[in-house]
Amino acid sequence: MPLVGIDDITRNAPAGVGAFNVILLEHAEAIVSGAEAAGAPVVLQISENAVKYHGALAPIAAASLAVAHAAAVPVAVHLDHATDRALVEEAVRLGLGSVMFDASALDDAANVAATADVAAWCHERGVWVEAELGEIGGKDGAHAPGARTRPGEAAGYVARTGVDALAVAVGSSHAMTTRDAVLDLALIAELHAAVPVPLVLHGSSGVPDETIRAAVRHGMKKINIATHLNKAFTEAVRGYLAANPSAVDSRTYVRHGRDAVAREVTHLLGVLAG
């Protein structure tokens, strides 16, 4: 199946869209395997932090694109939380069809100017752009816990920047390992009514299944999940190694992590379907 764009997935998906972060090739394989089992489209995301881990974008991007092209379901490959304009441009050159440009650490005027410039550059090349106005808790100290996005400000930000989707702060927090985040569902509904582009929930690893379903019902469209899958991967590998302390072939234990992620992706895509 050919690679698709997030715009196609968000436009055609009846409910929420699952966007899962890739760190290793096995993550991309697992995410697509889980999506195929669910019969649902999916987004593979590569974050700026993952690029730093690998030392370059090209290898993990090429791997993710190859897995996406071979998938039996629609798959988009997306650059997540990029603060570096040069990284955005490299992602576009490599063939990623969408990017999240995060200028939220800047003041409002600088955020709008930088984001509008990136959005215009990307749109000239047919690339979809997500951005962020409100702060989202827990991202390396750059976001204040408890921050909330105001609907009027969000609508104005989209109008001034021309972005295609907006990440909003409604109660979630990045890197949570417990699933007990409390979302402001009334605020999500207000944002959905005010903002003319899809809303994105970052930090969804800490959100319980029923709350994810409720968030989608209230207007959230793209649901980003990373830490929850990393936790599943690590627990599966740790369990295998504890039971098999003499194991040395990494394929034997990494496979267990990959399978655990695939199962969790299938489950989460079912949650997003309603």
Short mmCIF file of C-alpha atoms in Angstrom, two decimals:
data_model
loop_
_atom_site.label_atom_id
_atom_site.label_comp_id
_atom_site.label_asym_id
_atom_site.label_seq_id
_atom_site.Cartn_x
_atom_site.Cartn_y
_atom_site.Cartn_z
CA MET A 1 0.00 0.00 0.00
CA PRO A 2 1.44 3.43 -0.87
CA LEU A 3 2.54 5.83 1.84
CA VAL A 4 -0.24 8.27 2.77
CA GLY A 5 -0.35 11.65 4.45
CA ILE A 6 -1.79 12.47 7.87
CA ASP A 7 -4.30 14.72 6.10
CA ASP A 8 -5.72 11.65 4.31
CA ILE A 9 -5.86 9.66 7.54
CA THR A 10 -7.47 12.43 9.63
CA ARG A 11 -9.96 13.23 6.88
CA ASN A 12 -11.06 9.62 6.37
CA ALA A 13 -10.80 8.20 9.91
CA PRO A 14 -14.26 8.09 11.53
CA ALA A 15 -12.86 8.61 15.04
CA GLY A 16 -9.42 9.14 16.56
CA VAL A 17 -6.11 8.64 14.76
CA GLY A 18 -3.32 6.78 16.56
CA ALA A 19 0.14 8.36 16.28
CA PHE A 20 2.91 6.28 17.86
CA ASN A 21 6.57 7.16 18.30
CA VAL A 22 9.35 5.17 16.65
CA ILE A 23 12.72 4.81 18.35
CA LEU A 24 14.02 1.57 16.84
CA LEU A 25 13.20 -0.27 13.63
CA GLU A 26 11.37 -2.77 15.81
CA HIS A 27 9.01 -0.02 16.98
CA ALA A 28 8.03 0.78 13.40
CA GLU A 29 7.54 -2.91 12.62
CA ALA A 30 5.47 -3.42 15.77
CA ILE A 31 3.28 -0.36 15.24
CA VAL A 32 2.44 -1.36 11.68
CA SER A 33 1.86 -5.00 12.68
CA GLY A 34 -0.53 -3.83 15.40
CA ALA A 35 -2.33 -1.54 12.96
CA GLU A 36 -2.69 -4.36 10.44
CA ALA A 37 -4.20 -6.59 13.12
CA ALA A 38 -6.66 -3.79 13.96
CA GLY A 39 -7.35 -3.04 10.30
CA ALA A 40 -6.75 0.64 11.00
CA PRO A 41 -4.55 3.41 9.60
CA VAL A 42 -1.68 4.60 11.75
CA VAL A 43 0.97 7.31 12.06
CA LEU A 44 4.65 6.53 12.67
CA GLN A 45 6.25 9.46 14.48
CA ILE A 46 9.96 10.27 14.75
CA SER A 47 10.76 12.83 17.43
CA GLU A 48 13.65 15.25 17.60
CA ASN A 49 14.82 13.30 20.65
CA ALA A 50 14.87 10.06 18.64
CA VAL A 51 16.94 11.82 15.98
CA LYS A 52 19.41 12.90 18.67
CA TYR A 53 19.57 9.31 19.95
CA HIS A 54 20.49 7.99 16.49
CA GLY A 55 22.71 10.93 15.66
CA ALA A 56 20.85 11.54 12.40
CA LEU A 57 17.36 11.52 10.96
CA ALA A 58 18.05 9.72 7.69
CA PRO A 59 18.54 6.11 8.92
CA ILE A 60 15.44 5.89 11.13
CA ALA A 61 13.40 7.87 8.60
CA ALA A 62 14.42 5.52 5.77
CA ALA A 63 13.55 2.50 7.91
CA SER A 64 10.17 3.93 8.89
CA LEU A 65 9.34 4.87 5.31
CA ALA A 66 10.25 1.36 4.12
CA VAL A 67 8.02 -0.24 6.75
CA ALA A 68 5.20 2.15 5.84
CA HIS A 69 5.46 1.39 2.12
CA ALA A 70 5.23 -2.36 2.82
CA ALA A 71 2.19 -2.07 5.11
CA ALA A 72 -1.24 -3.53 4.35
CA VAL A 73 -2.96 -0.50 5.94
CA PRO A 74 -2.52 3.25 5.34
CA VAL A 75 0.57 4.56 7.17
CA ALA A 76 1.89 8.11 7.45
CA VAL A 77 5.41 9.01 8.62
CA HIS A 78 5.60 12.20 10.67
CA LEU A 79 8.30 14.32 12.32
CA ASP A 80 7.29 14.97 15.94
CA HIS A 81 8.23 17.89 18.22
CA ALA A 82 10.87 19.47 16.02
CA THR A 83 12.23 22.74 17.38
CA ASP A 84 14.92 23.04 14.69
CA ARG A 85 13.87 24.51 11.33
CA ALA A 86 16.75 22.68 9.63
CA LEU A 87 15.42 19.33 10.89
CA VAL A 88 12.00 20.15 9.44
CA GLU A 89 13.55 20.88 6.06
CA GLU A 90 15.60 17.67 6.18
CA ALA A 91 12.50 15.63 7.01
CA VAL A 92 10.69 17.06 4.01
CA ARG A 93 13.65 16.32 1.73
CA LEU A 94 13.70 12.72 3.00
CA GLY A 95 10.03 12.22 2.11
CA LEU A 96 8.11 12.69 5.35
CA GLY A 97 4.69 14.08 4.52
CA SER A 98 4.03 15.93 7.76
CA VAL A 99 5.86 17.66 10.58
CA MET A 100 5.16 19.03 14.05
CA PHE A 101 7.06 22.31 14.47
CA ASP A 102 7.23 23.24 18.14
CA ALA A 103 8.01 26.90 18.79
CA SER A 104 6.04 26.97 22.04
CA ALA A 105 9.12 27.88 24.10
CA LEU A 106 9.19 31.25 22.30
CA ASP A 107 7.03 34.21 23.18
CA ASP A 108 3.77 34.55 21.27
CA ALA A 109 4.99 36.91 18.56
CA ALA A 110 8.12 34.87 17.86
CA ASN A 111 6.17 31.60 17.94
CA VAL A 112 3.65 32.91 15.42
CA ALA A 113 6.33 34.34 13.11
CA ALA A 114 8.48 31.20 13.12
CA THR A 115 5.54 28.82 12.78
CA ALA A 116 3.89 30.81 9.98
CA ASP A 117 7.18 30.81 8.07
CA VAL A 118 7.64 27.05 8.48
CA ALA A 119 4.00 26.40 7.55
CA ALA A 120 4.29 28.47 4.37
CA TRP A 121 7.52 26.70 3.37
CA CYS A 122 6.01 23.27 4.02
CA HIS A 123 2.74 24.04 2.24
CA GLU A 124 4.66 25.02 -0.88
CA ARG A 125 5.96 21.43 -0.86
CA GLY A 126 2.66 19.75 -0.02
CA VAL A 127 3.60 18.99 3.60
CA TRP A 128 1.10 19.06 6.49
CA VAL A 129 2.07 21.06 9.59
CA GLU A 130 1.12 20.61 13.24
CA ALA A 131 2.09 23.24 15.81
CA GLU A 132 1.57 24.19 19.43
CA LEU A 133 0.32 27.26 21.22
CA GLY A 134 -0.64 26.10 24.71
CA GLU A 135 1.89 24.39 26.92
CA ILE A 136 1.74 20.65 27.62
CA GLY A 137 3.08 19.45 30.94
CA GLY A 138 6.31 17.58 31.52
CA LYS A 139 8.34 18.21 28.35
CA ASP A 140 11.86 18.78 29.69
CA GLY A 141 10.75 21.72 31.79
CA ALA A 142 9.55 23.70 28.76
CA HIS A 143 5.89 23.24 29.61
CA ALA A 144 4.16 24.20 32.82
CA PRO A 145 2.06 21.44 34.43
CA GLY A 146 -1.57 22.40 34.56
CA ALA A 147 -1.38 24.71 31.55
CA ARG A 148 -4.53 25.06 29.47
CA THR A 149 -5.07 26.29 25.92
CA ARG A 150 -7.68 29.05 25.59
CA PRO A 151 -10.12 28.52 22.70
CA GLY A 152 -10.03 32.11 21.44
CA GLU A 153 -6.25 32.22 21.49
CA ALA A 154 -6.08 28.84 19.76
CA ALA A 155 -8.36 29.95 16.94
CA GLY A 156 -6.36 33.15 16.50
CA TYR A 157 -3.09 31.24 16.46
CA VAL A 158 -4.32 28.92 13.70
CA ALA A 159 -5.54 31.90 11.67
CA ARG A 160 -2.22 33.74 12.02
CA THR A 161 0.02 30.75 11.30
CA GLY A 162 -1.99 28.74 8.77
CA VAL A 163 -1.15 25.41 10.41
CA ASP A 164 -3.08 22.24 9.61
CA ALA A 165 -3.44 20.87 13.16
CA LEU A 166 -2.97 22.15 16.69
CA ALA A 167 -1.55 20.45 19.77
CA VAL A 168 -3.46 21.70 22.79
CA ALA A 169 -2.98 21.60 26.56
CA VAL A 170 -6.01 20.03 28.25
CA GLY A 171 -4.55 18.09 31.19
CA SER A 172 -2.17 15.49 29.76
CA SER A 173 1.57 15.40 30.45
CA HIS A 174 4.50 13.93 28.56
CA ALA A 175 6.41 10.84 29.75
CA MET A 176 3.82 9.60 32.24
CA THR A 177 4.26 5.95 33.28
CA THR A 178 0.92 5.79 35.13
CA ARG A 179 -2.42 6.13 33.34
CA ASP A 180 -4.24 8.48 35.66
CA ALA A 181 -4.22 11.83 33.84
CA VAL A 182 -7.45 13.81 34.11
CA LEU A 183 -8.47 15.68 30.96
CA ASP A 184 -10.67 18.76 30.76
CA LEU A 185 -13.33 17.34 28.43
CA ALA A 186 -15.40 20.51 28.45
CA LEU A 187 -12.36 22.46 27.28
CA ILE A 188 -11.74 19.93 24.49
CA ALA A 189 -15.30 20.49 23.27
CA GLU A 190 -14.83 24.26 23.39
CA LEU A 191 -11.57 24.01 21.47
CA HIS A 192 -13.16 21.72 18.89
CA ALA A 193 -15.94 24.26 18.33
CA ALA A 194 -13.52 27.19 18.07
CA VAL A 195 -10.59 25.73 16.10
CA PRO A 196 -11.10 24.85 12.41
CA VAL A 197 -8.29 22.27 12.21
CA PRO A 198 -7.79 18.85 13.89
CA LEU A 199 -6.83 18.89 17.56
CA VAL A 200 -3.86 16.84 18.77
CA LEU A 201 -3.46 15.31 22.23
CA HIS A 202 0.18 14.98 23.26
CA GLY A 203 1.16 13.03 26.37
CA SER A 204 -1.58 10.46 25.85
CA SER A 205 0.40 7.64 27.49
CA GLY A 206 -0.90 8.83 30.84
CA VAL A 207 -4.56 8.90 29.77
CA PRO A 208 -6.82 5.93 30.66
CA ASP A 209 -8.67 4.15 27.85
CA GLU A 210 -12.11 5.48 28.75
CA THR A 211 -10.79 9.03 28.93
CA ILE A 212 -9.15 8.65 25.52
CA ARG A 213 -12.52 7.53 24.14
CA ALA A 214 -14.21 10.51 25.78
CA ALA A 215 -11.57 12.92 24.44
CA VAL A 216 -12.19 11.67 20.90
CA ARG A 217 -15.96 12.00 21.37
CA HIS A 218 -15.45 15.59 22.51
CA GLY A 219 -13.38 16.50 19.45
CA MET A 220 -9.79 15.31 19.82
CA LYS A 221 -8.51 13.79 16.56
CA LYS A 222 -4.81 12.80 16.66
CA ILE A 223 -3.70 10.93 19.76
CA ASN A 224 0.08 10.78 20.39
CA ILE A 225 1.44 7.85 22.40
CA ALA A 226 5.09 7.01 23.11
CA THR A 227 5.99 6.24 26.74
CA HIS A 228 3.20 3.67 27.15
CA LEU A 229 4.62 1.61 24.27
CA ASN A 230 8.18 1.97 25.58
CA LYS A 231 6.98 0.69 28.92
CA ALA A 232 5.36 -2.35 27.28
CA PHE A 233 8.51 -3.02 25.24
CA THR A 234 10.81 -2.78 28.26
CA GLU A 235 8.64 -4.91 30.53
CA ALA A 236 8.49 -7.68 27.92
CA VAL A 237 12.25 -7.66 27.38
CA ARG A 238 12.94 -7.51 31.12
CA GLY A 239 10.60 -10.43 31.73
CA TYR A 240 12.24 -12.57 29.05
CA LEU A 241 15.74 -11.86 30.31
CA ALA A 242 14.75 -12.59 33.90
CA ALA A 243 13.40 -15.97 32.81
CA ASN A 244 16.32 -16.63 30.47
CA PRO A 245 19.44 -15.17 32.12
CA SER A 246 21.80 -16.96 29.72
CA ALA A 247 20.24 -15.38 26.59
CA VAL A 248 22.76 -13.52 24.43
CA ASP A 249 21.08 -13.29 21.01
CA SER A 250 19.31 -9.93 21.01
CA ARG A 251 16.74 -11.22 18.51
CA THR A 252 15.34 -13.59 21.13
CA TYR A 253 14.45 -10.86 23.61
CA VAL A 254 13.88 -7.86 21.34
CA ARG A 255 11.23 -9.94 19.56
CA HIS A 256 9.27 -10.11 22.81
CA GLY A 257 9.38 -6.32 23.10
CA ARG A 258 8.24 -5.91 19.50
CA ASP A 259 5.35 -8.33 19.98
CA ALA A 260 4.24 -6.56 23.16
CA VAL A 261 4.16 -3.21 21.37
CA ALA A 262 2.17 -4.69 18.48
CA ARG A 263 -0.45 -6.06 20.87
CA GLU A 264 -0.75 -2.74 22.65
CA VAL A 265 -1.10 -0.81 19.38
CA THR A 266 -3.92 -3.13 18.30
CA HIS A 267 -5.64 -2.53 21.62
CA LEU A 268 -5.21 1.26 21.52
CA LEU A 269 -6.45 1.54 17.95
CA GLY A 270 -9.54 -0.34 19.08
CA VAL A 271 -9.97 2.21 21.88
CA LEU A 272 -9.68 5.05 19.37
CA ALA A 273 -12.29 3.46 17.11
CA GLY A 274 -14.85 4.03 19.89
#
